[in-house]
PDB file of C-alpha atoms in Angstrom:
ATOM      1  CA  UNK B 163      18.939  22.028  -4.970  1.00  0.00           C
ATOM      2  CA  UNK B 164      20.023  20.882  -8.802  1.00  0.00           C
ATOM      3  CA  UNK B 165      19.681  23.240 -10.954  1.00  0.00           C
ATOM      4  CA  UNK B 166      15.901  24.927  -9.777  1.00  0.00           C
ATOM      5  CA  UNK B 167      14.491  21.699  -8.057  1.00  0.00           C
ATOM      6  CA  UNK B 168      15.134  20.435  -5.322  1.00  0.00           C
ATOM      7  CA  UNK B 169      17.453  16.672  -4.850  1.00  0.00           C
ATOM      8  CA  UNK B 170      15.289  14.488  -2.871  1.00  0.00           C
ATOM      9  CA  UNK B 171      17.560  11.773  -2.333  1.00  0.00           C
ATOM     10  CA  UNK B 172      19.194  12.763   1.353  1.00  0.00           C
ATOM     11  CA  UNK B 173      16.009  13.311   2.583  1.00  0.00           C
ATOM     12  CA  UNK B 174      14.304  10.180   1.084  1.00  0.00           C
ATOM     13  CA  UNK B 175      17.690   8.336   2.666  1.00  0.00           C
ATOM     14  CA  UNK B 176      17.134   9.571   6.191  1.00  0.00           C
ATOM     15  CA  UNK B 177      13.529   8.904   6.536  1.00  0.00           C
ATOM     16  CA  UNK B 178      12.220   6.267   4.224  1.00  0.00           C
ATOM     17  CA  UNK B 179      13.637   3.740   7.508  1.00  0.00           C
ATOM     18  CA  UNK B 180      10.751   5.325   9.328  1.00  0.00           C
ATOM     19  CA  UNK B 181       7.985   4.829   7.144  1.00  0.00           C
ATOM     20  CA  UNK B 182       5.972   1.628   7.382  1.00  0.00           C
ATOM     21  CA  UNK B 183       3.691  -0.336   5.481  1.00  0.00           C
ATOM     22  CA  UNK B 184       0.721  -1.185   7.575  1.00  0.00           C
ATOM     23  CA  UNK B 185      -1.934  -4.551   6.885  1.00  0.00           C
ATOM     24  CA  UNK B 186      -5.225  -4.723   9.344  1.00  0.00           C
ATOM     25  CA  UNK B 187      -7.177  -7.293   9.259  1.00  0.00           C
ATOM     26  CA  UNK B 188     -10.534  -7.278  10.352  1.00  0.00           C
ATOM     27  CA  UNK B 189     -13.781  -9.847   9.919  1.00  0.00           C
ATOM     28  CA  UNK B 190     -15.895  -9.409   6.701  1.00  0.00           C
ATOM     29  CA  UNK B 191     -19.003  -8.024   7.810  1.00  0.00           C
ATOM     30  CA  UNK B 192     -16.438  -4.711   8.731  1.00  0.00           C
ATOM     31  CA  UNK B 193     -15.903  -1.747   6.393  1.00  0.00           C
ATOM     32  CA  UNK B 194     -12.514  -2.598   6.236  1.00  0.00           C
ATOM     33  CA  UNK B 195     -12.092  -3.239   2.164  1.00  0.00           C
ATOM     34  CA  UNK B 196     -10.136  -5.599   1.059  1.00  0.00           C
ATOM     35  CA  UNK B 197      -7.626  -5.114  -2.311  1.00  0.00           C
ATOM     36  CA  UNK B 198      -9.555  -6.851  -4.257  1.00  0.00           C
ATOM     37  CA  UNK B 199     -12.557  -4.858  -3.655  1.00  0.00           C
ATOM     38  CA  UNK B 200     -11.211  -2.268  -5.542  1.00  0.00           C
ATOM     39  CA  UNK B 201     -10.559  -3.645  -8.596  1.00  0.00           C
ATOM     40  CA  UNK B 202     -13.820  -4.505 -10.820  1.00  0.00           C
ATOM     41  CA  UNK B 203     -14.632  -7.440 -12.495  1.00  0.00           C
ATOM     42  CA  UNK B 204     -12.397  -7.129 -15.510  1.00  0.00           C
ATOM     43  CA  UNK B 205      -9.443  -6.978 -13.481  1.00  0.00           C
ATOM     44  CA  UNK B 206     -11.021  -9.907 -10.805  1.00  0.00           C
ATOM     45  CA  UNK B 207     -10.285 -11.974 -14.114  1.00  0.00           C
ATOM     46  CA  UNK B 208      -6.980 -11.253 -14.206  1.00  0.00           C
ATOM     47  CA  UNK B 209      -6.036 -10.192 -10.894  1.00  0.00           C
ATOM     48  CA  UNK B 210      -7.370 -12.378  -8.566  1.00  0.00           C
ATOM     49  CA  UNK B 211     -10.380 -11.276  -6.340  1.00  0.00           C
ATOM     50  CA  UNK B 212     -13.580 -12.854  -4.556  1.00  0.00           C
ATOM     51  CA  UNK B 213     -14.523 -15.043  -7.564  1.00  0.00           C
ATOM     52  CA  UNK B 214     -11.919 -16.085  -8.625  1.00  0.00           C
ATOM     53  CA  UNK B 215     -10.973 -17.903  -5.180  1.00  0.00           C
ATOM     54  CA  UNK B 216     -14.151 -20.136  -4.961  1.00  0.00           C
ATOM     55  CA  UNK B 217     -15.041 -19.458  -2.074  1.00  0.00           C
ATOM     56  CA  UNK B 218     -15.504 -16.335   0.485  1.00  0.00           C
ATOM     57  CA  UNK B 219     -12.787 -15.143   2.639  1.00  0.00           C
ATOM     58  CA  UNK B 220     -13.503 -14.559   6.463  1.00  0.00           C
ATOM     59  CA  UNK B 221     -11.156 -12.186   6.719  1.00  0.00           C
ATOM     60  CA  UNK B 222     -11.065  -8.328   5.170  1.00  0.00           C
ATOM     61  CA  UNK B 223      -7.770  -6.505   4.712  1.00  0.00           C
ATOM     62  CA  UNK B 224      -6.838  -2.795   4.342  1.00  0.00           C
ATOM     63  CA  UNK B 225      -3.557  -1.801   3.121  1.00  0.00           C
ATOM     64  CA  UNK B 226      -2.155   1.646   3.894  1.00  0.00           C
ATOM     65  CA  UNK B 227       1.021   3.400   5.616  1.00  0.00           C
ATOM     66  CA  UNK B 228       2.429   4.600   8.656  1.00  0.00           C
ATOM     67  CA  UNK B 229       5.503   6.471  10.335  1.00  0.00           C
ATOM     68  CA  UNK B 230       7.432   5.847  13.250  1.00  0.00           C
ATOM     69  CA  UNK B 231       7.034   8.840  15.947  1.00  0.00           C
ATOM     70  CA  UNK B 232       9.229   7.419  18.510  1.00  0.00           C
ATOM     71  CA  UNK B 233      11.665   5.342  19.140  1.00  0.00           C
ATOM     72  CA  UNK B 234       9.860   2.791  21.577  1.00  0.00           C
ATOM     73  CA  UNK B 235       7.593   1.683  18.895  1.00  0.00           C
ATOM     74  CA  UNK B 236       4.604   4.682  18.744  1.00  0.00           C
ATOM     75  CA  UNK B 237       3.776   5.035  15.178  1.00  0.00           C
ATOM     76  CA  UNK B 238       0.600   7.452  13.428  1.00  0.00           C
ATOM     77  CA  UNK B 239      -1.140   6.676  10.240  1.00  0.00           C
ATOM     78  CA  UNK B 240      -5.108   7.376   8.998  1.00  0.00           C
ATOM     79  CA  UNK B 241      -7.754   5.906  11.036  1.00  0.00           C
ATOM     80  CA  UNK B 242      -9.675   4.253   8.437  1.00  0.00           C
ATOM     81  CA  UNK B 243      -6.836   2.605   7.557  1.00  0.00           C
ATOM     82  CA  UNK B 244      -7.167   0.769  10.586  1.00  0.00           C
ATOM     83  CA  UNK B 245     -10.859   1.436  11.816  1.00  0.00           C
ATOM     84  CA  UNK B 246     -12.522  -1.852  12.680  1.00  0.00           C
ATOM     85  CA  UNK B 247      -9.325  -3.599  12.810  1.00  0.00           C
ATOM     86  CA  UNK B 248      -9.077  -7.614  14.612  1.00  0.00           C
ATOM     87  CA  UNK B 249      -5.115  -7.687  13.826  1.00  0.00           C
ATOM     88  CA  UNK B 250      -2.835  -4.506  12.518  1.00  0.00           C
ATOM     89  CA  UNK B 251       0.798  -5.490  10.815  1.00  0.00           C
ATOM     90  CA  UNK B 252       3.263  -3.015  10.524  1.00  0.00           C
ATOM     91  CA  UNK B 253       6.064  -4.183   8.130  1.00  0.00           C
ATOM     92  CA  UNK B 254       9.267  -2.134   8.480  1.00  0.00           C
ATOM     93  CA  UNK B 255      12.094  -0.934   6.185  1.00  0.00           C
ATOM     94  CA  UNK B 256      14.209  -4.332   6.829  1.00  0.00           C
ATOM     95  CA  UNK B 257      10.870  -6.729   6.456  1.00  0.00           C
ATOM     96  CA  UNK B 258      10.493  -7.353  10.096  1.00  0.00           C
ATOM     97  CA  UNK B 259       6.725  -7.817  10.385  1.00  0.00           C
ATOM     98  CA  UNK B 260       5.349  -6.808  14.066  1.00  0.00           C
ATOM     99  CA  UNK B 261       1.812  -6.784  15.432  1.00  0.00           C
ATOM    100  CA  UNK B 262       0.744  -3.517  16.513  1.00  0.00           C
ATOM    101  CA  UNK B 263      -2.389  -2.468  18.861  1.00  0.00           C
ATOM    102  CA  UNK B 264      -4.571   0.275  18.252  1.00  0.00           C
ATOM    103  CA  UNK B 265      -3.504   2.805  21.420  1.00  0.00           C
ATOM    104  CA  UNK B 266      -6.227   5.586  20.201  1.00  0.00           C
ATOM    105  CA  UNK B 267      -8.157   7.364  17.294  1.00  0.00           C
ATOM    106  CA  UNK B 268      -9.722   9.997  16.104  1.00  0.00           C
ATOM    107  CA  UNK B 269     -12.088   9.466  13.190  1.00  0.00           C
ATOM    108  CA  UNK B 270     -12.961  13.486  12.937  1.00  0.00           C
ATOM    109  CA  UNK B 271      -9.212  14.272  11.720  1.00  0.00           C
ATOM    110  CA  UNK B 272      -8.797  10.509  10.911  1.00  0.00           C
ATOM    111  CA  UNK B 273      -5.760   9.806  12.626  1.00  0.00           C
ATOM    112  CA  UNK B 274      -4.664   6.693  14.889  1.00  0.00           C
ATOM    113  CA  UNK B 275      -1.680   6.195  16.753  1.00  0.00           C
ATOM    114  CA  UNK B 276      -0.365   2.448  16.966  1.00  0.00           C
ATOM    115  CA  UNK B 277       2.249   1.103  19.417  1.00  0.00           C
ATOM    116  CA  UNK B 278       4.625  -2.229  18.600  1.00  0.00           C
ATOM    117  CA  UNK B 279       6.898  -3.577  20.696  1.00  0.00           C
ATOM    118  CA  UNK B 280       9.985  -2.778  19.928  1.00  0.00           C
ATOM    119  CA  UNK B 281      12.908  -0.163  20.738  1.00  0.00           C
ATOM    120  CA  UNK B 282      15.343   1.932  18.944  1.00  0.00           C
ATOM    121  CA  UNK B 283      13.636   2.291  15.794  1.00  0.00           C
ATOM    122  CA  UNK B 284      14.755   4.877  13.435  1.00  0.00           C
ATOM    123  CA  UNK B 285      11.792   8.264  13.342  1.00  0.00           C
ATOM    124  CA  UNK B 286      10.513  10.596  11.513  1.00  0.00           C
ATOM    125  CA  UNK B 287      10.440  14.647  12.791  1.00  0.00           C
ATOM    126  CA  UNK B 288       7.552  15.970  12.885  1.00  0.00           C
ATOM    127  CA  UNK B 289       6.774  19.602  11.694  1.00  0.00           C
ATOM    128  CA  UNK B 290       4.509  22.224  12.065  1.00  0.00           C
ATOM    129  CA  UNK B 291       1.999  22.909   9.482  1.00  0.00           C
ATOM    130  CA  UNK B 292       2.352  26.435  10.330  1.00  0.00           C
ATOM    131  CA  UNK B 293       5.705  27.202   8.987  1.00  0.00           C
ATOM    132  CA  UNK B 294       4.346  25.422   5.381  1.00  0.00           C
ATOM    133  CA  UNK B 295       3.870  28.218   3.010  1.00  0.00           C
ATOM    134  CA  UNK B 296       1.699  27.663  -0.199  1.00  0.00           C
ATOM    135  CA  UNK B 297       4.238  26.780  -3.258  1.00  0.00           C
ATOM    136  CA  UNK B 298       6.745  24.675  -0.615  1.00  0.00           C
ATOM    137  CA  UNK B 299       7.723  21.634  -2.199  1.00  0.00           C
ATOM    138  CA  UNK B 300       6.587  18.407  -0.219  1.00  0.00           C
ATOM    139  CA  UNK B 301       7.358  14.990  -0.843  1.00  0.00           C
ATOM    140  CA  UNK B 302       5.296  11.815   0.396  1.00  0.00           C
ATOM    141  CA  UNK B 303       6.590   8.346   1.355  1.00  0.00           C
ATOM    142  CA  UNK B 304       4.009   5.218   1.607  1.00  0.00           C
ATOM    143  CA  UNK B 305       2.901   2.119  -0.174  1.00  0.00           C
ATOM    144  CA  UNK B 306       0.388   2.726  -2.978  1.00  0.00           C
ATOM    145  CA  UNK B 307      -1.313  -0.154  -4.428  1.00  0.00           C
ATOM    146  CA  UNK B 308       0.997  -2.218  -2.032  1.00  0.00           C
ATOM    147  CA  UNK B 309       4.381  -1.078  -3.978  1.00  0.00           C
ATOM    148  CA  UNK B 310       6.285  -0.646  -0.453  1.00  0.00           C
ATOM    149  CA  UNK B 311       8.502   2.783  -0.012  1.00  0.00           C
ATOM    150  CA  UNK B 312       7.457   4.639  -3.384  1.00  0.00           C
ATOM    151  CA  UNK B 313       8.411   8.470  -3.301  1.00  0.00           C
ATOM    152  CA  UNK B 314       6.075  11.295  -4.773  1.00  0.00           C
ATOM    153  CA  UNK B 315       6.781  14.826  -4.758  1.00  0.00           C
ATOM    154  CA  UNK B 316       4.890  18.239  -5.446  1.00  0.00           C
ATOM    155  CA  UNK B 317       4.148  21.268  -3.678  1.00  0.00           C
ATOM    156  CA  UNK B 318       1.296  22.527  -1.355  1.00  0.00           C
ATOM    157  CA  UNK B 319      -1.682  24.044  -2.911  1.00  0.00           C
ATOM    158  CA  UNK B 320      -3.119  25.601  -0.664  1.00  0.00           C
ATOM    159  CA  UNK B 321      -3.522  25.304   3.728  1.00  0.00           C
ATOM    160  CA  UNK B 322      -6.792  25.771   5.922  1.00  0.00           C
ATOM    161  CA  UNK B 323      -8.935  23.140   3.631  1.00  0.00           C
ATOM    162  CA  UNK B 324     -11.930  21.659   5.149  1.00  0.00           C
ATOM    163  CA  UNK B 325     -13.807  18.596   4.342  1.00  0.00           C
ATOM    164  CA  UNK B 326     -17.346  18.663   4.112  1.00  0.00           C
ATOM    165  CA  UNK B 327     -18.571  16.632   7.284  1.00  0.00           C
ATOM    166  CA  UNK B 328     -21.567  14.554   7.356  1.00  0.00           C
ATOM    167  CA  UNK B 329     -21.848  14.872  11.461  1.00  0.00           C
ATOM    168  CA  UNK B 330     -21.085  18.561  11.209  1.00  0.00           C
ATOM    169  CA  UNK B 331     -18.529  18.826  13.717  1.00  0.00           C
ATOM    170  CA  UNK B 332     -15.629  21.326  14.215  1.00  0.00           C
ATOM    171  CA  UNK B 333     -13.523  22.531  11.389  1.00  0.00           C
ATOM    172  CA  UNK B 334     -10.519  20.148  10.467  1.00  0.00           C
ATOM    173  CA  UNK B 335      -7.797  22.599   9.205  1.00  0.00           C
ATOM    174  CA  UNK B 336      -5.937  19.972   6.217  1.00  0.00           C
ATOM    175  CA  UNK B 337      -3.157  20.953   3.605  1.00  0.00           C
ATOM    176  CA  UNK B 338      -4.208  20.184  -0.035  1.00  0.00           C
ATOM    177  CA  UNK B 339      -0.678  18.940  -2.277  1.00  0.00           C
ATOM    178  CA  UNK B 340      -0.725  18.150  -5.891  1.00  0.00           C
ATOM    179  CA  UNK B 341       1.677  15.344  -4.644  1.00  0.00           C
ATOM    180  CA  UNK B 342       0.273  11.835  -6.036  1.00  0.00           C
ATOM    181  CA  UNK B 343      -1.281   9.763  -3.649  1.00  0.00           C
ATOM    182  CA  UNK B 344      -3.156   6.678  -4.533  1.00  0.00           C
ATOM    183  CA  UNK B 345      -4.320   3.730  -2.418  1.00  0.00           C
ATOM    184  CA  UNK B 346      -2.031   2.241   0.095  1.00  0.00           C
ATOM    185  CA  UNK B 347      -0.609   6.283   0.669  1.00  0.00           C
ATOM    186  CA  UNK B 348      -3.004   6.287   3.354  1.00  0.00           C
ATOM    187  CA  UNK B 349      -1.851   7.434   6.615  1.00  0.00           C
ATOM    188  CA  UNK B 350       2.003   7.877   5.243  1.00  0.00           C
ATOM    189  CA  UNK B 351       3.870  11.315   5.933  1.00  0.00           C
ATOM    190  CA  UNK B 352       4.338  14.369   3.869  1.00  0.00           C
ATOM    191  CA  UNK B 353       7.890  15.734   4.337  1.00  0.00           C
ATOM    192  CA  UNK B 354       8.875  19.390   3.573  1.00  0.00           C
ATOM    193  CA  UNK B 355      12.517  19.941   2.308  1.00  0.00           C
ATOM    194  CA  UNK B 356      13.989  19.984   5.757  1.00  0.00           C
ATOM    195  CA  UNK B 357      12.753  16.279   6.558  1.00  0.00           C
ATOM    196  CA  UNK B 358       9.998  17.304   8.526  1.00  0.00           C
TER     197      UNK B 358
END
C-alpha cells in the first residue's frame, strides 16, 4: 500500500501480458455491432461510420477483451462479445494477432471460452468470488473504446447481484464494482489485490 491505497503497479506488471484485446467478425445481418454503430450521427461526421464510407460494409465487428487461462492458448471473455462470430482475433500484449475458435458458451452467465494456437503464453490466476468481501479494492484490465491495456480501479459494491432475465432461468450470482468499465471492457478480468 502507499499511504491508505493500494500501488497497483506490480500487479498491473504481472498480468496486463495476459489480457487480450479480442476483434470478431461476423456478417451484417448478425447482432454483432460494429464501432461505428455506437456513435450517432454527429460523431459519424467526424468519426467515420456507415455514411461516411459510401457504401455498406459486409462485415460487422465487435470489439471487447479477454484473458489468457492457460498456457496452451485457452482464453475466457463475455459471450456477446463473440456471439454470432465468422472470425475471432485475439491481439496479445506484444501485437501478435492470432485467430481463435469459439470452443464453448454460455449466453445465461455470458461467458465463452476461446482456444488459439499457441503455447507458453503468460496467464492470469483465477480467484474465487467467495473470498471477495464487499469494500475489497478490484482493479480491471481491457480495451475500452479500443484503447488496448487501460487500467481502472475501485472496489466491490456489493456480491450475489442478479440480472433480470427475459427467459427466466436460474439465478446468475454477479459482483457489482464501481470500477469504470466502458465498451471494449467486455469480457476482460477483474483482479483483487493479490492478482487474482
Amino acid at each position: 500500500k502507499t499511504g491508505d491505497f493500494p500501488n497497483f503497479n506490480e500487479l498491473v506488471s504481472e498480468n496486463s501480458p495476459a489480457v487480450v484485446n479480442i476483434s470478431a467478425l461476423g456478417k451484417k445481418n448478425n447482432r454483432i455491432q460494429s464501432r461505428s454503430d455506437q456513435f450517432d450521427p454527429l460523431f459519424e461526421r467526424f468519426f467515420g461510420g456507415p455514411g461516411n464510407r459510401g457504401r455498406s460494409s459486409p462485415q460487422k465487428r465487435s470489439m471487447g477483451s479477454g484473458f489468457v487461462i492457460s498456457s496452451d492458448g485457452y482464453l475466457l471473455t463475455n459471450n456477446h462479445v463473440v456471439e454470432h462470430a465468422e472470425t475471432i482475433i485475439v491481439r496479445f500484449n506484444d501485437r501478435r494477432e492470432l485467430n481463435a475458435r469459439l470452443i464453448g458458451s454460455d449466453p445465461r452467465s455470458d461467458l465463452a471460452l476461446l482456444k488459439v494456437e499457441a503455447r507458453d503464453l503468460p496467464k492470469v490466476v483465477l480467484g474465487n468470488s467467495d473470498d471477495l468481501k464487499v469494500g475489497d479494492w478490484v482493479l480491471a484490465i481491457g480495451s475500452p473504446f479500443g484503447f488496448d491495456y487501460s487500467v481502472t480501479a475501485g472496489i466491490v459494491s456489493a456480491k450475489g447481484r442478479s440480472v433480470p432475465n427475459v427467459k427466466n432461468e436460474n439465478y446468475v450470482p454477479f459482483i457489482q464494482t464501481d470500477v469504470a468499465i466502458n465498451p471494449g471492457n467486455s469480457g476482460g478480468p477483474l483482479f483483487d489485490l493479490d492478482g487474482r
